[in-house]
Amino acid sequence: MTKTPVHHRNFKQGGAMTGRARHHPEVTGGLAGPRAEKAVSLALQGGGAHGAFTWGVLDALLEDGRLAIEAITGASAGAINAVVMVQGWLEGGIDGARSALETFWRRASVDGSLSRAQRWLLSRLLGFWSNRGWTDVIAGSFSPYQMNPLNINPLRNTINALIDFDRVRACTDVEIFLSATNVWSGKVEIFTRQELTADHLMASACLPAVFQAVEIDGVPYWDGGYMGNPALFPLFYETTTEDILLVQINPLQRRQTPRTAGEIRNRLNEITFNSNLLRELRAVAFVQRLIDEGKLSPDEYKNVHLHRIDGSGVLDGYQASSKQRAQWDFFVQLRDAGRRTARSWLAAHYEAIGTRGTLDLQSAVP
């Protein structure tokens, strides 16, 4: 399938962040329920089993109902959450979206509908993000081409059973942007709603220590988290709303020094999967400062309002739970933590949406 490019309609040479000058905090489309009052775009990080925290955040936002969703950008587990939610919305609106997310995470759990072999692979996939994940594979220098020569992906069957990709591609109510890493070029690749297939979703969630690269049109792709976790730039150029709500599940900062091999590997993963997000946040902060200083015109440059629902602190206590990461009860714990965090965020920051950002970029990206 030929790749559909992201069209940067207001892109200026040199990578300056430009965008629509029109400001539309009110609902003008998107996934909007009867109570929707304001519109946002969602940016969903990947992070293995911690994607269940994002499930909880989405569930709370959907239940609250006051936010319409104009666009979603996601990587890895964030990409899966995005597409599953849209599929559910197409089937039954708010209730359908909530139900679809629960169904996916139930089926993806080791006590769900997976076979024994699929459960083994899934535990390795989710264990990659943990302190102890894949120690044996890394130490033994085994690649997935050796360990998984049949290239079995336990999530593919679940995705194919849940997602009607023809219907998702035809949906014009919401834009979807999924990031993957081009293995050959090392650059981020953005897959758009109009082209989505199971391959694109699997490419976005393809951890190279676990699965063989996903080839699309002869080009191999790895997990999108390496180069865009998530990629924010499509939301600068392809959306009307200026409000972006980032759901971040990989902590930017930790105040303790990792000392064991597992702790070091875990922190390296977090730093790697946050690096490109930090670059984009710095770009947003730079443009906002120039606009505030009058050096750039808000009529020509998009003044992004960034918000963040952050799993830091909430998720830290689960770092040692790698052996149980694919258990349904563990997913439910993360979901409930995500729901509580999202409710608290809505209570504190809902009124600011459409007016200003609530993420302190100067503190987040010093």
Short mmCIF file of C-alpha atoms in Angstrom, two decimals:
data_model
loop_
_atom_site.label_atom_id
_atom_site.label_comp_id
_atom_site.label_asym_id
_atom_site.label_seq_id
_atom_site.Cartn_x
_atom_site.Cartn_y
_atom_site.Cartn_z
CA MET A 1 0.00 0.00 0.00
CA THR A 2 1.39 3.37 -0.99
CA LYS A 3 2.11 5.60 1.94
CA THR A 4 -0.01 8.72 2.36
CA PRO A 5 2.22 11.60 3.47
CA VAL A 6 1.36 14.06 6.18
CA HIS A 7 0.67 17.34 4.42
CA HIS A 8 2.30 20.24 6.26
CA ARG A 9 0.04 22.90 4.85
CA ASN A 10 1.64 25.68 6.89
CA PHE A 11 5.16 24.34 7.11
CA LYS A 12 7.94 26.88 6.63
CA GLN A 13 11.47 26.11 5.57
CA GLY A 14 13.77 25.38 8.48
CA GLY A 15 11.15 23.49 10.48
CA ALA A 16 9.43 26.45 12.10
CA MET A 17 6.21 25.50 13.85
CA THR A 18 3.43 27.22 12.00
CA GLY A 19 -0.25 26.40 11.95
CA ARG A 20 -3.76 27.62 11.51
CA ALA A 21 -4.26 31.08 12.91
CA ARG A 22 -7.92 30.38 13.72
CA HIS A 23 -8.60 29.58 17.36
CA HIS A 24 -11.39 27.08 17.98
CA PRO A 25 -11.70 25.94 21.60
CA GLU A 26 -15.36 25.15 20.97
CA VAL A 27 -16.52 21.91 19.40
CA THR A 28 -16.30 22.00 15.61
CA GLY A 29 -16.20 18.26 14.93
CA GLY A 30 -14.23 15.25 16.07
CA LEU A 31 -15.41 12.47 18.35
CA ALA A 32 -17.98 14.53 20.24
CA GLY A 33 -20.64 13.24 22.58
CA PRO A 34 -23.78 15.17 23.58
CA ARG A 35 -22.01 16.90 26.50
CA ALA A 36 -18.93 17.99 24.53
CA GLU A 37 -18.06 21.66 25.01
CA LYS A 38 -14.41 21.94 24.01
CA ALA A 39 -12.12 20.20 21.51
CA VAL A 40 -8.63 18.83 22.04
CA SER A 41 -6.14 16.64 20.24
CA LEU A 42 -4.70 13.67 22.11
CA ALA A 43 -1.05 12.59 22.15
CA LEU A 44 -0.65 9.07 23.56
CA GLN A 45 2.72 7.68 24.60
CA GLY A 46 3.68 4.04 24.29
CA GLY A 47 5.07 2.08 27.19
CA GLY A 48 4.19 -1.60 27.12
CA ALA A 49 1.75 -2.70 29.81
CA HIS A 50 1.64 0.85 31.16
CA GLY A 51 -0.60 1.56 28.19
CA ALA A 52 -3.35 0.29 30.50
CA PHE A 53 -2.88 3.54 32.45
CA THR A 54 -3.68 5.39 29.22
CA TRP A 55 -6.75 3.17 28.82
CA GLY A 56 -7.91 4.45 32.21
CA VAL A 57 -7.26 8.07 31.23
CA LEU A 58 -9.25 7.65 28.02
CA ASP A 59 -12.05 5.89 29.89
CA ALA A 60 -12.36 8.80 32.32
CA LEU A 61 -12.27 11.41 29.54
CA LEU A 62 -14.96 9.54 27.63
CA GLU A 63 -17.09 9.11 30.75
CA ASP A 64 -16.78 12.82 31.57
CA GLY A 65 -17.86 13.66 28.02
CA ARG A 66 -17.03 17.37 27.96
CA LEU A 67 -14.08 17.04 25.56
CA ALA A 68 -14.39 16.32 21.86
CA ILE A 69 -11.38 14.65 20.26
CA GLU A 70 -10.33 16.22 16.96
CA ALA A 71 -7.20 14.14 16.35
CA ILE A 72 -5.02 11.51 18.01
CA THR A 73 -1.31 10.87 17.62
CA GLY A 74 0.16 7.77 19.20
CA ALA A 75 3.04 5.34 19.30
CA SER A 76 3.15 1.67 20.23
CA ALA A 77 0.58 0.99 22.99
CA GLY A 78 -0.64 4.57 22.52
CA ALA A 79 -1.31 3.86 18.86
CA ILE A 80 -3.25 0.71 19.73
CA ASN A 81 -5.34 2.54 22.33
CA ALA A 82 -6.10 5.24 19.75
CA VAL A 83 -7.32 2.93 17.00
CA VAL A 84 -9.27 0.67 19.37
CA MET A 85 -11.04 3.70 20.83
CA VAL A 86 -11.98 5.03 17.39
CA GLN A 87 -13.28 1.61 16.34
CA GLY A 88 -15.43 1.42 19.45
CA TRP A 89 -16.72 4.95 18.89
CA LEU A 90 -17.83 3.99 15.39
CA GLU A 91 -19.73 1.04 16.81
CA GLY A 92 -21.43 2.75 19.71
CA GLY A 93 -20.25 6.27 20.53
CA ILE A 94 -18.92 6.90 24.04
CA ASP A 95 -20.13 3.59 25.45
CA GLY A 96 -18.79 1.72 22.43
CA ALA A 97 -15.36 3.31 22.79
CA ARG A 98 -15.14 2.47 26.48
CA SER A 99 -16.28 -1.09 25.85
CA ALA A 100 -13.80 -1.63 22.99
CA LEU A 101 -10.87 -0.50 25.12
CA GLU A 102 -11.85 -2.86 27.91
CA THR A 103 -12.32 -5.72 25.45
CA PHE A 104 -8.88 -5.18 23.95
CA TRP A 105 -7.05 -5.14 27.28
CA ARG A 106 -9.02 -8.15 28.48
CA ARG A 107 -8.08 -10.14 25.39
CA ALA A 108 -4.47 -8.96 25.55
CA SER A 109 -4.05 -10.19 29.11
CA VAL A 110 -2.49 -13.59 29.77
CA ASP A 111 -5.77 -14.68 31.31
CA GLY A 112 -7.65 -13.60 28.19
CA SER A 113 -8.21 -15.48 24.94
CA LEU A 114 -4.55 -15.95 23.92
CA SER A 115 -3.00 -19.37 23.43
CA ARG A 116 -0.15 -20.56 25.66
CA ALA A 117 2.47 -19.67 23.03
CA GLN A 118 0.89 -16.26 22.49
CA ARG A 119 0.82 -15.61 26.23
CA TRP A 120 4.54 -16.43 26.43
CA LEU A 121 5.35 -13.95 23.65
CA LEU A 122 3.10 -11.30 25.15
CA SER A 123 4.83 -11.59 28.51
CA ARG A 124 8.16 -11.05 26.74
CA LEU A 125 6.76 -8.07 24.84
CA LEU A 126 5.50 -6.37 27.98
CA GLY A 127 8.55 -7.44 29.97
CA PHE A 128 10.77 -5.43 27.62
CA TRP A 129 9.66 -2.32 29.49
CA SER A 130 10.37 -3.75 32.92
CA ASN A 131 13.53 -3.92 34.98
CA ARG A 132 14.08 -7.60 34.23
CA GLY A 133 12.62 -7.92 30.77
CA TRP A 134 14.61 -9.81 28.17
CA THR A 135 17.80 -10.08 30.22
CA ASP A 136 18.34 -13.59 28.93
CA VAL A 137 17.82 -12.61 25.30
CA ILE A 138 20.09 -9.58 25.47
CA ALA A 139 22.80 -11.48 27.32
CA GLY A 140 22.64 -14.36 24.86
CA SER A 141 22.57 -12.07 21.81
CA PHE A 142 19.53 -13.84 20.37
CA SER A 143 17.48 -11.88 17.87
CA PRO A 144 13.74 -12.34 17.22
CA TYR A 145 14.68 -13.89 13.89
CA GLN A 146 16.21 -16.72 15.94
CA MET A 147 13.83 -16.82 18.89
CA ASN A 148 10.65 -16.24 16.88
CA PRO A 149 11.39 -17.49 13.34
CA LEU A 150 7.69 -17.80 12.49
CA ASN A 151 7.26 -14.14 13.45
CA ILE A 152 4.26 -14.83 15.67
CA ASN A 153 2.71 -11.66 17.08
CA PRO A 154 0.11 -12.39 19.77
CA LEU A 155 -1.52 -8.98 19.33
CA ARG A 156 -2.17 -9.25 15.60
CA ASN A 157 -5.05 -11.71 15.90
CA THR A 158 -6.61 -9.62 18.64
CA ILE A 159 -6.29 -6.46 16.56
CA ASN A 160 -7.72 -8.11 13.45
CA ALA A 161 -10.67 -9.43 15.45
CA LEU A 162 -11.48 -6.05 16.98
CA ILE A 163 -10.68 -3.52 14.26
CA ASP A 164 -12.53 -3.00 10.99
CA PHE A 165 -9.78 -1.09 9.25
CA ASP A 166 -11.95 -0.27 6.23
CA ARG A 167 -14.36 1.50 8.53
CA VAL A 168 -11.62 3.31 10.46
CA ARG A 169 -10.02 4.53 7.23
CA ALA A 170 -13.40 5.87 6.06
CA CYS A 171 -14.05 7.76 9.30
CA THR A 172 -13.69 11.50 8.74
CA ASP A 173 -14.70 12.56 12.25
CA VAL A 174 -11.20 12.23 13.67
CA GLU A 175 -7.64 12.25 12.36
CA ILE A 176 -5.22 9.53 13.44
CA PHE A 177 -1.43 9.72 13.24
CA LEU A 178 0.66 6.69 14.18
CA SER A 179 4.43 6.88 14.41
CA ALA A 180 6.90 4.16 13.42
CA THR A 181 10.67 4.16 12.99
CA ASN A 182 12.06 3.58 9.50
CA VAL A 183 14.81 1.03 10.12
CA TRP A 184 16.78 2.04 7.01
CA SER A 185 16.70 5.83 7.42
CA GLY A 186 16.34 6.06 11.18
CA LYS A 187 13.62 8.67 10.68
CA VAL A 188 10.12 8.83 12.05
CA GLU A 189 7.34 7.74 9.70
CA ILE A 190 3.81 8.99 10.24
CA PHE A 191 0.96 6.74 9.13
CA THR A 192 -2.37 8.50 8.71
CA ARG A 193 -5.94 7.32 9.16
CA GLN A 194 -6.56 7.09 5.42
CA GLU A 195 -4.00 4.30 5.00
CA LEU A 196 -4.24 2.33 8.23
CA THR A 197 -4.00 -1.46 8.23
CA ALA A 198 -3.01 -4.00 10.85
CA ASP A 199 0.54 -3.79 9.48
CA HIS A 200 0.77 -0.08 10.27
CA LEU A 201 -0.43 -0.68 13.82
CA MET A 202 1.96 -3.58 14.33
CA ALA A 203 4.82 -1.48 12.92
CA SER A 204 4.15 1.23 15.48
CA ALA A 205 4.34 -1.38 18.25
CA CYS A 206 7.24 -3.47 16.90
CA LEU A 207 9.91 -3.75 19.57
CA PRO A 208 13.00 -5.01 17.72
CA ALA A 209 14.19 -7.17 20.61
CA VAL A 210 10.91 -9.07 20.50
CA PHE A 211 9.57 -9.09 16.93
CA GLN A 212 10.94 -9.04 13.44
CA ALA A 213 10.67 -5.70 11.67
CA VAL A 214 7.31 -5.07 10.03
CA GLU A 215 7.71 -4.50 6.31
CA ILE A 216 5.37 -2.12 4.49
CA ASP A 217 5.94 -1.59 0.79
CA GLY A 218 9.29 -3.33 1.23
CA VAL A 219 10.49 -0.94 3.96
CA PRO A 220 11.14 -2.32 7.48
CA TYR A 221 9.76 -0.50 10.52
CA TRP A 222 10.33 -0.70 14.26
CA ASP A 223 8.46 0.74 17.22
CA GLY A 224 7.46 4.37 16.81
CA GLY A 225 8.59 5.18 20.32
CA TYR A 226 12.21 5.43 19.24
CA MET A 227 11.63 8.49 17.04
CA GLY A 228 8.25 9.85 18.13
CA ASN A 229 6.71 8.85 21.44
CA PRO A 230 4.37 10.29 20.45
CA ALA A 231 5.04 12.54 17.46
CA LEU A 232 3.47 15.92 18.18
CA PHE A 233 4.20 17.70 14.90
CA PRO A 234 1.22 16.32 12.92
CA LEU A 235 -1.03 18.06 15.45
CA PHE A 236 0.70 21.39 14.77
CA TYR A 237 -0.09 21.30 11.09
CA GLU A 238 -3.14 19.11 10.60
CA THR A 239 -5.60 20.22 13.28
CA THR A 240 -7.75 23.24 14.06
CA THR A 241 -7.70 23.12 17.85
CA GLU A 242 -4.69 24.62 19.58
CA ASP A 243 -5.08 22.39 22.64
CA ILE A 244 -3.01 19.20 22.84
CA LEU A 245 -3.47 16.82 25.76
CA LEU A 246 -0.41 14.62 26.23
CA VAL A 247 -0.82 11.37 28.15
CA GLN A 248 2.71 10.62 29.32
CA ILE A 249 3.55 7.28 30.91
CA ASN A 250 7.36 7.35 30.71
CA PRO A 251 8.81 9.58 33.44
CA LEU A 252 11.09 12.38 32.32
CA GLN A 253 12.87 12.62 35.63
CA ARG A 254 13.88 10.24 38.40
CA ARG A 255 15.61 11.40 41.56
CA GLN A 256 17.46 8.18 42.27
CA THR A 257 20.56 6.80 40.55
CA PRO A 258 20.05 3.37 38.98
CA ARG A 259 22.62 0.88 40.24
CA THR A 260 21.58 -2.62 39.23
CA ALA A 261 21.75 -3.84 35.64
CA GLY A 262 17.95 -3.94 35.48
CA GLU A 263 17.56 -0.42 36.89
CA ILE A 264 20.12 0.92 34.42
CA ARG A 265 18.42 -0.77 31.48
CA ASN A 266 15.01 0.48 32.62
CA ARG A 267 16.21 4.08 32.88
CA LEU A 268 17.95 3.89 29.50
CA ASN A 269 14.66 2.74 27.96
CA GLU A 270 12.82 5.66 29.55
CA ILE A 271 15.39 8.19 28.35
CA THR A 272 15.43 6.75 24.82
CA PHE A 273 11.65 6.70 24.51
CA ASN A 274 11.34 10.29 25.78
CA SER A 275 14.16 11.92 23.82
CA ASN A 276 12.26 13.01 20.72
CA LEU A 277 9.27 14.13 22.74
CA LEU A 278 11.60 16.40 24.70
CA ARG A 279 12.89 17.92 21.46
CA GLU A 280 9.37 18.72 20.33
CA LEU A 281 8.44 20.18 23.71
CA ARG A 282 11.48 22.43 23.51
CA ALA A 283 10.39 23.57 20.05
CA VAL A 284 6.94 24.42 21.38
CA ALA A 285 8.46 26.35 24.28
CA PHE A 286 10.78 28.25 21.90
CA VAL A 287 7.96 29.32 19.56
CA GLN A 288 5.71 30.27 22.48
CA ARG A 289 8.44 32.50 23.91
CA LEU A 290 8.96 34.24 20.56
CA ILE A 291 5.21 34.81 20.24
CA ASP A 292 5.01 36.19 23.79
CA GLU A 293 7.95 38.51 23.05
CA GLY A 294 6.25 39.79 19.90
CA LYS A 295 8.95 38.41 17.61
CA LEU A 296 6.52 36.04 15.89
CA SER A 297 2.97 36.82 14.89
CA PRO A 298 0.21 34.63 16.41
CA ASP A 299 -1.62 35.18 13.12
CA GLU A 300 1.07 33.21 11.31
CA TYR A 301 2.35 30.82 13.98
CA LYS A 302 0.28 28.42 16.00
CA ASN A 303 0.40 29.11 19.72
CA VAL A 304 -0.03 25.58 21.02
CA HIS A 305 -1.76 25.06 24.35
CA LEU A 306 -0.09 22.01 25.86
CA HIS A 307 -1.59 19.98 28.67
CA ARG A 308 -0.33 16.79 30.28
CA ILE A 309 -1.80 13.93 32.25
CA ASP A 310 1.30 12.38 33.76
CA GLY A 311 1.80 8.88 35.09
CA SER A 312 4.95 9.81 37.00
CA GLY A 313 4.64 9.00 40.66
CA VAL A 314 1.47 7.03 40.02
CA LEU A 315 3.29 4.37 37.99
CA ASP A 316 6.61 4.37 39.83
CA GLY A 317 5.42 1.80 42.33
CA TYR A 318 4.76 -0.72 39.58
CA GLN A 319 8.32 -0.81 38.23
CA ALA A 320 9.14 -4.06 40.04
CA SER A 321 6.00 -5.86 38.95
CA SER A 322 7.31 -7.20 35.66
CA LYS A 323 6.26 -10.78 36.28
CA GLN A 324 2.61 -9.77 36.58
CA ARG A 325 2.48 -7.16 33.85
CA ALA A 326 0.27 -9.18 31.54
CA GLN A 327 -2.22 -10.18 34.23
CA TRP A 328 -5.76 -8.80 33.94
CA ASP A 329 -5.85 -7.63 37.56
CA PHE A 330 -2.64 -5.67 36.99
CA PHE A 331 -4.13 -4.01 33.91
CA VAL A 332 -7.18 -3.08 35.99
CA GLN A 333 -4.96 -1.51 38.66
CA LEU A 334 -3.30 0.63 36.01
CA ARG A 335 -6.66 1.51 34.44
CA ASP A 336 -8.03 2.63 37.78
CA ALA A 337 -4.90 4.70 38.43
CA GLY A 338 -5.36 6.34 35.02
CA ARG A 339 -9.01 7.08 35.75
CA ARG A 340 -8.18 8.73 39.07
CA THR A 341 -5.39 10.79 37.55
CA ALA A 342 -7.56 11.97 34.64
CA ARG A 343 -10.42 12.94 36.95
CA SER A 344 -8.05 14.97 39.10
CA TRP A 345 -6.61 16.65 36.02
CA LEU A 346 -10.07 17.54 34.69
CA ALA A 347 -11.08 19.03 38.04
CA ALA A 348 -7.95 21.17 38.15
CA HIS A 349 -7.48 22.19 34.51
CA TYR A 350 -10.65 21.82 32.45
CA GLU A 351 -11.44 25.55 32.54
CA ALA A 352 -8.03 26.39 31.02
CA ILE A 353 -8.67 24.39 27.85
CA GLY A 354 -9.13 26.75 24.92
CA THR A 355 -7.47 29.61 26.79
CA ARG A 356 -3.96 28.58 27.84
CA GLY A 357 -1.71 25.61 28.31
CA THR A 358 -1.40 23.99 31.72
CA LEU A 359 1.94 22.22 31.18
CA ASP A 360 4.79 24.36 32.49
CA LEU A 361 7.24 23.83 29.65
CA GLN A 362 10.03 25.76 31.33
CA SER A 363 10.01 23.25 34.18
CA ALA A 364 9.29 20.21 32.01
CA VAL A 365 12.13 20.87 29.55
CA PRO A 366 14.74 23.07 31.28
#
